[in-house]
């Protein structure tokens, strides 16, 4: 009898000083789409207000192990240092397929890059203000504002419809990806396009523009032709520029 394929084993490391407890439900729902959160640790000084919200109830609900770090020296972040040390120990154990770093702090850019150098995936979770360097160092980066919207939608009858950015803001990004793909007639498979999009823009997420699916976002922009043959895979290409008619007086 064939054995069932094991889900990727993940180490989830949370920076309590730079992550809100409000995202925790959406966070672990998102992580469950990637793999199994085998290690769940949170780092911070839980004796002060900066880590307010990460209380015993929240931690127990998701089996998160708190790593208390007192600020013995003003200006020095012992929590960040401990998180990095633990990450390297876990990396060298060879037991994990990926790391989930939950923080908006650019200080973890080098850590993310080092883990990826080892051939292990890094998934980042932080606010939109997270510096580009950290976002790009991750294989995929998810805005925690989108995770918060998941929670809001589940708690209210009326869905949250206001996107973080308008759909039109995605058009230049989508066109840039298609321009870099090798296609003689301009048509590209949506699945292949989606993979290239993730490779070039690790933080791209249709939810940022108000849609759960990439195909729905592409349609909404009205900037692409869509071909969806019966029994075939969906294809898209940039709509050709319309030629302006000549002035009648000419």
Backbone as numpy.savetxt, mean C-alpha at the origin, in Angstrom:
# Nx Ny Nz CAx CAy CAz Cx Cy Cz
-2.09 -37.44 -1.35 -2.94 -36.24 -1.35 -2.06 -35.00 -1.35
-2.22 -34.10 -2.33 -1.35 -32.93 -2.42 -1.55 -31.99 -1.24
-0.47 -31.42 -0.76 -0.55 -30.50 0.37 -0.96 -29.11 -0.11
-1.73 -28.44 0.72 -2.21 -27.11 0.35 -1.07 -26.11 0.45
-0.97 -25.25 -0.55 0.10 -24.25 -0.58 -0.03 -23.31 0.62
1.08 -23.06 1.29 1.08 -22.21 2.46 1.07 -20.73 2.06
0.31 -19.94 2.80 0.29 -18.49 2.55 1.64 -17.90 2.92
2.05 -16.82 2.26 3.31 -16.17 2.61 3.34 -15.80 4.10
4.44 -16.09 4.74 4.58 -15.79 6.16 5.13 -14.37 6.31
4.42 -13.52 7.07 4.75 -12.11 7.17 5.11 -11.71 8.60
6.02 -10.75 8.71 6.34 -10.13 10.00 5.80 -8.70 9.97
4.87 -8.41 10.86 4.24 -7.09 10.93 4.87 -6.30 12.06
5.52 -5.19 11.72 6.22 -4.36 12.70 5.61 -2.95 12.64
5.04 -2.51 13.76 4.29 -1.25 13.80 5.03 -0.21 14.64
5.19 0.97 14.09 5.78 2.11 14.78 4.64 2.86 15.46
4.46 2.67 16.76 3.32 3.24 17.47 3.32 4.77 17.45
4.51 5.37 17.36 4.60 6.83 17.34 4.15 7.43 16.03
4.10 6.61 14.97 3.76 7.12 13.65 2.63 6.33 12.98
1.78 5.74 13.79 0.63 5.01 13.26 -0.52 5.11 14.25
-1.72 5.36 13.72 -2.91 5.51 14.57 -3.58 4.17 14.80
-4.06 3.96 16.02 -4.76 2.72 16.35 -6.08 2.61 15.59
-6.57 3.72 15.03 -7.84 3.70 14.30 -7.77 2.84 13.03
-6.56 2.61 12.52 -6.44 1.87 11.26 -6.31 0.37 11.47
-6.24 -0.08 12.73 -5.82 -1.45 13.00 -6.70 -2.51 12.34
-8.02 -2.31 12.34 -8.91 -3.30 11.71 -8.67 -3.37 10.20
-8.65 -2.20 9.56 -8.39 -2.15 8.12 -7.00 -2.65 7.78
-6.04 -2.38 8.66 -4.66 -2.82 8.44 -4.57 -4.32 8.32
-5.14 -5.03 9.28 -5.01 -6.49 9.26 -5.93 -7.14 8.22
-6.98 -6.45 7.82 -7.77 -6.94 6.68 -6.93 -6.88 5.41
-6.18 -5.79 5.26 -5.33 -5.61 4.08 -4.19 -6.62 4.09
-3.57 -6.80 5.25 -2.45 -7.74 5.36 -2.90 -9.17 5.07
-4.13 -9.51 5.45 -4.66 -10.85 5.20 -4.76 -11.15 3.71
-4.86 -10.11 2.87 -4.89 -10.31 1.41 -3.52 -10.71 0.89
-2.47 -10.36 1.65 -1.10 -10.63 1.23 -0.61 -11.98 1.73
-0.90 -12.27 2.98 -0.41 -13.52 3.57 -0.79 -13.63 5.03
-0.02 -14.44 5.75 -0.30 -14.71 7.16 0.61 -13.86 8.05
0.00 -13.08 8.93 0.76 -12.22 9.85 1.27 -13.08 11.01
2.40 -13.75 10.80 2.93 -14.68 11.80 3.50 -13.95 13.01
4.18 -12.83 12.77 4.73 -12.00 13.85 4.01 -10.67 13.83
3.54 -10.24 15.02 2.82 -8.98 15.13 3.38 -8.22 16.34
4.20 -7.22 16.06 4.83 -6.46 17.14 4.63 -4.97 16.93
4.51 -4.27 18.04 4.37 -2.81 18.00 5.39 -2.19 18.94
6.00 -1.10 18.49 7.10 -0.48 19.22 6.75 0.95 19.62
6.98 1.29 20.89 6.71 2.64 21.34 6.86 2.78 22.83
6.76 4.01 23.29 6.76 4.29 24.72 5.30 4.46 25.12
4.70 3.40 25.61 3.27 3.40 25.91 2.95 4.10 27.22
3.98 4.68 27.84 3.77 5.43 29.08 3.46 6.90 28.82
3.57 7.33 27.54 3.25 8.72 27.24 2.13 8.81 26.21
1.70 10.04 25.93 0.53 10.27 25.09 0.72 10.00 23.61
1.96 9.91 23.14 2.20 9.73 21.70 1.64 8.40 21.20
1.60 7.42 22.07 1.10 6.11 21.67 -0.32 5.88 22.16
-1.00 6.99 22.47 -2.38 6.91 22.96 -3.26 6.21 21.92
-4.10 5.33 22.36 -4.99 4.60 21.46 -4.58 3.15 21.31
-3.28 2.90 21.42 -2.81 1.51 21.35 -2.92 0.88 22.74
-4.14 0.67 23.17 -4.38 0.14 24.52 -4.47 -1.38 24.51
-4.66 -1.92 25.69 -4.66 -3.38 25.86 -5.75 -4.06 25.04
-6.92 -3.40 24.93 -8.03 -3.98 24.17 -7.67 -4.12 22.70
-7.11 -3.06 22.11 -6.73 -3.07 20.70 -5.65 -4.11 20.44
-4.64 -4.13 21.29 -3.53 -5.06 21.10 -3.98 -6.51 21.25
-4.84 -6.77 22.23 -5.30 -8.14 22.47 -6.18 -8.65 21.33
-7.02 -7.76 20.79 -7.93 -8.15 19.72 -7.18 -8.70 18.52
-6.02 -8.13 18.22 -5.26 -8.55 17.04 -3.96 -9.30 17.40
-3.85 -9.70 18.67 -2.69 -10.47 19.14 -1.36 -9.77 18.81
-1.33 -8.46 19.04 -0.12 -7.66 18.79 0.71 -7.62 20.07
1.99 -7.93 19.96 2.87 -7.95 21.11 3.54 -6.58 21.27
3.27 -5.87 22.38 3.90 -4.55 22.57 5.35 -4.67 23.01
6.18 -3.83 22.42 7.59 -3.76 22.79 7.83 -2.38 23.41
7.77 -2.33 24.74 7.90 -1.07 25.46 9.33 -0.55 25.41
9.47 0.72 24.99 10.78 1.36 24.94 10.69 2.74 25.59
11.28 2.88 26.78 11.28 4.16 27.46 12.27 5.12 26.80
11.90 6.40 26.77 12.78 7.41 26.17 13.79 7.87 27.23
14.86 7.12 27.40 15.86 7.45 28.41 16.61 8.74 28.05
16.83 8.97 26.75 17.56 10.15 26.31 16.67 11.00 25.41
16.40 12.26 25.79 15.56 13.14 24.95 16.12 13.27 23.53
15.21 13.16 22.55 15.63 13.33 21.16 16.08 12.04 20.49
16.28 10.99 21.27 16.70 9.71 20.70 15.51 8.76 20.67
15.22 8.17 19.53 14.07 7.29 19.40 14.49 5.84 19.56
14.41 5.35 20.79 14.79 3.97 21.08 13.87 2.98 20.40
12.61 3.38 20.18 11.64 2.48 19.54 12.06 2.14 18.12
12.49 3.16 17.35 12.92 2.95 15.98 14.12 2.00 15.93
15.06 2.21 16.83 16.27 1.39 16.85 15.92 -0.06 17.17
15.04 -0.26 18.14 14.63 -1.62 18.51 13.90 -2.30 17.37
13.04 -1.54 16.68 12.31 -2.11 15.54 13.28 -2.58 14.47
14.29 -1.77 14.17 15.27 -2.14 13.14 16.06 -3.38 13.56
16.48 -3.44 14.82 17.24 -4.59 15.31 16.40 -5.86 15.19
15.13 -5.78 15.62 14.24 -6.94 15.52 14.03 -7.36 14.07
13.85 -6.38 13.19 13.63 -6.66 11.77 14.82 -7.43 11.19
16.03 -7.02 11.53 17.22 -7.69 11.01 17.35 -9.10 11.58
17.02 -9.26 12.86 17.04 -10.60 13.46 16.05 -11.53 12.76
14.85 -11.01 12.51 13.81 -11.81 11.84 14.20 -12.11 10.40
14.81 -11.13 9.74 15.24 -11.32 8.36 16.26 -12.45 8.26
17.25 -12.43 9.13 18.32 -13.43 9.07 17.88 -14.80 9.58
16.70 -14.87 10.17 16.17 -16.19 10.57 15.75 -16.98 9.34
15.46 -16.27 8.23 15.07 -16.92 6.99 13.68 -17.53 7.03
12.87 -17.16 8.01 11.55 -17.77 8.19 10.42 -16.99 7.54
10.73 -15.80 6.99 9.66 -14.93 6.52 9.75 -14.63 5.03
8.56 -14.54 4.42 8.46 -14.24 2.99 8.29 -12.75 2.74
7.92 -12.01 3.77 7.71 -10.59 3.60 7.61 -9.87 4.93
7.82 -8.55 4.88 7.72 -7.70 6.05 6.70 -6.61 5.80
5.89 -6.30 6.80 4.95 -5.19 6.74 5.42 -4.13 7.73
5.89 -3.00 7.21 6.37 -1.91 8.05 5.30 -0.84 8.11
4.78 -0.61 9.31 3.67 0.33 9.48 4.20 1.61 10.12
4.43 2.63 9.29 4.99 3.89 9.76 4.97 4.90 8.62
4.97 6.18 8.98 5.09 7.25 7.99 6.47 7.91 8.07
7.37 7.25 8.77 8.70 7.80 9.05 9.71 7.39 7.98
10.35 8.37 7.36 11.33 8.08 6.31 12.58 7.41 6.85
12.76 7.38 8.18 13.92 6.73 8.77 13.99 5.24 8.44
12.85 4.66 8.05 12.82 3.23 7.75 13.11 2.93 6.28
13.46 3.95 5.51 13.76 3.75 4.09 14.90 2.76 3.90
15.98 2.96 4.62 17.15 2.07 4.47 16.83 0.65 4.93
16.02 0.52 5.96 15.63 -0.81 6.42 14.86 -1.54 5.32
13.88 -0.84 4.71 13.10 -1.45 3.64 13.99 -1.87 2.48
14.92 -1.00 2.11 15.83 -1.30 1.01 16.71 -2.50 1.34
17.19 -2.57 2.57 18.06 -3.68 2.97 17.32 -5.01 2.95
16.09 -5.01 3.40 15.30 -6.25 3.39 15.07 -6.72 1.96
14.78 -5.79 1.05 14.55 -6.15 -0.34 15.83 -6.63 -1.03
16.96 -6.10 -0.59 18.24 -6.58 -1.13 18.43 -8.07 -0.85
17.80 -8.52 0.22 17.88 -9.93 0.61 16.89 -10.79 -0.17
16.12 -10.17 -1.05 15.14 -10.91 -1.85 13.82 -11.13 -1.16
13.55 -10.35 -0.11 12.31 -10.48 0.66 11.44 -9.25 0.41
10.15 -9.45 0.22 9.24 -8.35 -0.08 8.98 -7.48 1.14
8.79 -6.19 0.89 8.43 -5.23 1.94 7.15 -4.52 1.53
6.19 -4.52 2.43 4.92 -3.83 2.21 4.82 -2.71 3.25
4.74 -1.47 2.77 4.68 -0.33 3.66 3.27 0.16 3.86
3.00 0.69 5.04 1.68 1.24 5.37 1.91 2.57 6.11
1.45 3.68 5.52 1.64 4.97 6.15 0.72 6.01 5.55
0.76 7.20 6.11 -0.10 8.29 5.65 0.41 8.86 4.33
-0.44 9.65 3.69 -0.07 10.26 2.42 1.16 11.16 2.53
1.42 11.66 3.72 2.57 12.54 3.93 3.89 11.78 3.97
3.84 10.46 3.93 5.06 9.65 3.98 6.00 10.05 2.83
7.27 10.32 3.11 8.22 10.71 2.06 8.32 9.69 0.94
8.54 10.18 -0.27 8.62 9.33 -1.45 9.69 8.26 -1.31
10.79 8.58 -0.67 11.90 7.63 -0.54 11.46 6.34 0.13
10.68 6.44 1.20 10.21 5.25 1.90 9.17 4.51 1.07
8.28 5.26 0.43 7.24 4.63 -0.39 7.85 3.81 -1.52
8.85 4.38 -2.18 9.47 3.70 -3.31 10.38 2.55 -2.88
10.83 2.57 -1.63 11.68 1.49 -1.14 10.88 0.21 -0.90
9.56 0.34 -0.84 8.68 -0.81 -0.60 8.20 -1.41 -1.92
7.95 -2.70 -1.90 7.37 -3.32 -3.10 5.98 -2.74 -3.35
5.25 -2.54 -2.27 3.93 -1.92 -2.36 3.73 -1.06 -1.13
3.11 0.10 -1.34 2.86 1.00 -0.22 1.38 1.36 -0.21
0.75 1.20 0.96 -0.69 1.45 1.11 -0.90 2.64 2.02
-1.69 3.59 1.55 -2.02 4.75 2.39 -2.99 4.34 3.48
-2.66 4.68 4.72 -3.51 4.29 5.83 -4.84 5.04 5.81
-4.92 6.17 5.12 -6.20 6.85 4.97 -7.21 5.95 4.25
-6.72 5.15 3.30 -7.60 4.21 2.60 -8.04 3.08 3.53
-7.20 2.68 4.46 -7.56 1.64 5.41 -8.61 2.17 6.38
-8.49 3.43 6.74 -9.47 4.05 7.63 -10.82 4.14 6.95
-10.82 4.36 5.65 -12.07 4.42 4.89 -12.76 3.07 4.87
-11.96 1.97 4.90 -12.55 0.64 4.96 -13.37 0.50 6.24
-12.79 0.97 7.35 -13.48 0.89 8.64 -14.72 1.76 8.64
-14.62 2.96 8.09 -15.76 3.86 8.04 -16.90 3.26 7.23
-16.57 2.64 6.10 -17.59 2.03 5.26 -18.28 0.88 5.96
-17.54 0.13 6.77 -18.12 -1.03 7.45 -18.99 -0.61 8.62
-18.80 0.59 9.15 -19.55 1.03 10.32 -20.73 1.92 9.98
-20.81 2.38 8.76 -21.89 3.27 8.36 -22.67 2.68 7.20
-23.97 2.94 7.21 -24.81 2.43 6.13 -24.46 3.12 4.81
-24.20 4.42 4.87 -23.84 5.17 3.66 -22.33 5.11 3.46
-21.86 4.68 2.28 -20.42 4.58 2.04 -19.75 5.94 1.97
-18.48 5.96 2.31 -17.70 7.18 2.18 -17.32 7.32 0.71
-17.82 8.37 0.07 -17.65 8.48 -1.38 -16.55 9.46 -1.78
-16.17 10.37 -0.90 -15.18 11.37 -1.26 -13.79 10.74 -1.33
-13.17 10.70 -2.52 -11.85 10.08 -2.65 -10.75 11.00 -2.14
-9.59 10.43 -1.87 -8.45 11.23 -1.44 -7.99 12.14 -2.57
-8.14 11.67 -3.82 -7.81 12.47 -4.99 -8.87 12.22 -6.06
-9.11 13.17 -6.96 -10.10 12.97 -8.03 -9.58 11.95 -9.05
-10.47 11.22 -9.71 -10.04 10.23 -10.72 -9.16 10.83 -11.81
-9.39 12.09 -12.16 -8.60 12.73 -13.22 -7.11 12.79 -12.86
-6.80 12.79 -11.56 -5.41 12.86 -11.14 -4.65 11.58 -11.48
-5.38 10.50 -11.72 -4.73 9.23 -12.06 -4.38 9.13 -13.54
-5.03 9.92 -14.38 -4.85 9.81 -15.83 -3.40 9.94 -16.29
-2.65 10.96 -15.84 -1.25 11.07 -16.29 -0.40 9.87 -15.88
-0.67 9.31 -14.71 0.08 8.14 -14.24 -0.22 6.94 -15.13
-1.50 6.71 -15.41 -1.90 5.57 -16.24 -1.33 5.69 -17.65
-1.38 6.89 -18.21 -0.85 7.10 -19.56 0.66 6.87 -19.60
1.35 7.28 -18.56 2.80 7.12 -18.50 3.18 5.64 -18.51
2.41 4.83 -17.80 2.69 3.38 -17.74 2.48 2.75 -19.10
1.38 3.08 -19.77 1.11 2.53 -21.10 2.20 2.93 -22.08
2.68 4.17 -21.98 3.72 4.66 -22.89 5.01 3.87 -22.74
5.25 3.30 -21.57 6.48 2.55 -21.32 6.34 1.07 -21.64
5.14 0.65 -22.00 4.92 -0.76 -22.34 5.09 -0.97 -23.84
5.65 -2.10 -24.20 5.93 -2.41 -25.61 4.68 -2.96 -26.27
4.04 -2.14 -27.09 2.82 -2.55 -27.78 2.78 -1.90 -29.15
2.63 -2.71 -30.20 2.65 -2.19 -31.56 1.41 -1.35 -31.88
0.26 -1.80 -31.40 -0.97 -1.10 -31.72 -1.52 -0.27 -30.56
-0.80 -0.22 -29.46 -1.25 0.58 -28.32 -2.11 -0.15 -27.32
-2.62 -1.34 -27.71 -3.47 -2.11 -26.80 -2.61 -2.90 -25.82
-3.02 -2.91 -24.55 -2.32 -3.70 -23.53 -3.36 -4.43 -22.67
-3.01 -5.62 -22.23 -3.89 -6.37 -21.34 -3.96 -5.67 -19.99
-5.15 -5.56 -19.43 -5.32 -4.85 -18.16 -4.50 -5.52 -17.05
-4.44 -6.84 -17.04 -3.69 -7.55 -16.01 -2.20 -7.23 -16.07
-1.65 -7.26 -17.29 -0.23 -6.92 -17.48 0.02 -5.46 -17.14
-0.91 -4.62 -17.53 -0.83 -3.19 -17.24 -0.80 -2.95 -15.72
-1.65 -3.67 -14.98 -1.72 -3.51 -13.54 -0.41 -3.88 -12.85
0.24 -4.93 -13.34 1.53 -5.35 -12.76 2.61 -4.31 -13.01
2.64 -3.77 -14.23 3.62 -2.74 -14.57 3.37 -1.47 -13.75
2.10 -1.17 -13.53 1.72 0.00 -12.74 2.25 -0.13 -11.32
2.11 -1.32 -10.73 2.60 -1.55 -9.37 4.13 -1.48 -9.31
4.78 -1.95 -10.38 6.25 -1.93 -10.41 6.79 -0.50 -10.45
6.10 0.35 -11.20 6.58 1.72 -11.37 6.12 2.66 -10.25
4.93 2.41 -9.73 4.37 3.28 -8.68 3.87 2.40 -7.54
4.74 2.18 -6.57 4.42 1.25 -5.48 3.24 1.69 -4.62
2.95 3.00 -4.64 1.87 3.51 -3.80 0.56 3.72 -4.56
0.51 3.28 -5.82 -0.72 3.48 -6.59 -1.81 2.55 -6.07
-2.99 3.12 -5.86 -4.11 2.35 -5.31 -5.40 2.95 -5.86
-6.23 2.19 -6.57 -7.49 2.72 -7.10 -8.37 3.34 -6.01
-8.24 2.84 -4.77 -9.06 3.37 -3.68 -8.74 4.84 -3.38
-7.51 5.25 -3.69 -7.14 6.64 -3.49 -8.01 7.56 -4.33
-8.50 7.05 -5.46 -9.31 7.83 -6.40 -10.79 7.47 -6.31
-11.15 6.69 -5.30 -12.56 6.39 -5.06 -13.08 5.10 -5.66
-12.18 4.19 -6.10 -12.63 2.95 -6.74 -11.93 1.74 -6.15
-12.67 0.65 -6.06 -12.09 -0.58 -5.53 -11.33 -1.37 -6.57
-11.66 -1.15 -7.86 -11.02 -1.90 -8.94 -10.34 -0.96 -9.93
-9.21 -1.40 -10.46 -8.49 -0.62 -11.46 -9.33 -0.42 -12.70
-10.08 -1.44 -13.12 -10.89 -1.34 -14.34 -11.95 -0.24 -14.21
-12.54 -0.10 -13.03 -13.55 0.94 -12.82 -12.92 2.34 -12.88
-11.72 2.45 -12.34 -11.02 3.73 -12.39 -10.67 4.11 -13.82
-10.19 3.14 -14.59 -9.84 3.39 -16.00 -11.06 3.88 -16.77
-12.20 3.26 -16.53 -13.43 3.68 -17.21 -13.81 5.11 -16.83
-13.69 5.41 -15.55 -14.12 6.72 -15.06 -13.29 7.86 -15.65
-12.02 7.63 -15.89 -11.17 8.70 -16.44 -11.61 9.11 -17.84
-12.26 8.20 -18.57 -12.72 8.46 -19.95 -11.58 8.82 -20.88
-10.35 8.44 -20.49 -9.18 8.76 -21.31 -8.68 7.55 -22.09
-9.37 6.41 -21.96 -8.89 5.17 -22.56 -9.99 4.44 -23.32
-9.60 3.79 -24.39 -10.51 2.89 -25.09 -10.44 1.53 -24.39
-11.58 0.88 -24.26 -11.64 -0.39 -23.55 -12.23 -1.46 -24.45
-11.56 -2.59 -24.50 -12.03 -3.73 -25.29 -12.17 -4.92 -24.35
-13.37 -5.44 -24.28 -13.63 -6.55 -23.37 -14.32 -7.68 -24.13
-13.56 -8.43 -24.96 -14.14 -9.49 -25.79 -14.73 -10.61 -24.96
-15.79 -11.21 -25.45 -16.44 -12.31 -24.75 -15.47 -13.48 -24.62
-15.24 -13.89 -23.41 -14.33 -15.00 -23.16 -12.87 -14.63 -23.19
-12.58 -13.34 -23.41 -11.19 -12.89 -23.48 -10.86 -11.92 -22.37
-9.60 -11.57 -22.29 -9.14 -10.65 -21.25 -9.34 -9.21 -21.68
-9.63 -8.35 -20.72 -9.87 -6.93 -20.98 -8.58 -6.25 -21.44
-8.70 -5.40 -22.48 -7.57 -4.64 -22.98 -7.91 -3.16 -22.97
-6.88 -2.33 -22.86 -7.09 -0.88 -22.88 -6.01 -0.22 -23.73
-6.31 0.97 -24.20 -5.30 1.80 -24.85 -5.73 3.26 -24.73
-4.79 4.15 -24.88 -5.08 5.58 -24.77 -5.92 6.02 -25.96
-6.94 6.79 -25.69 -7.77 7.31 -26.78 -6.95 8.23 -27.66
-7.06 8.09 -28.98 -6.31 8.99 -29.87 -6.79 10.43 -29.72
-5.87 11.36 -29.88 -6.22 12.77 -29.77 -7.18 13.15 -30.88
-8.22 13.87 -30.53 -9.21 14.30 -31.54 -8.68 15.52 -32.28
-8.84 15.47 -33.58 -8.37 16.59 -34.41 -9.43 17.68 -34.43
-9.01 18.90 -34.18 -9.94 20.02 -34.22 -10.30 20.37 -35.66
-11.57 20.62 -35.86 -12.02 20.95 -37.21 -11.49 22.29 -37.68
-11.34 22.42 -38.97 -10.81 23.68 -39.52 -11.86 24.77 -39.44
-11.40 25.96 -39.32 -12.29 27.12 -39.26 -13.08 27.24 -40.57
-14.38 27.40 -40.49 -15.21 27.43 -41.67 -14.86 28.60 -42.58
-14.29 29.65 -42.02 -13.99 30.82 -42.83 -12.77 30.63 -43.71
-11.99 29.51 -43.43 -10.79 29.26 -44.21 -11.14 28.66 -45.57
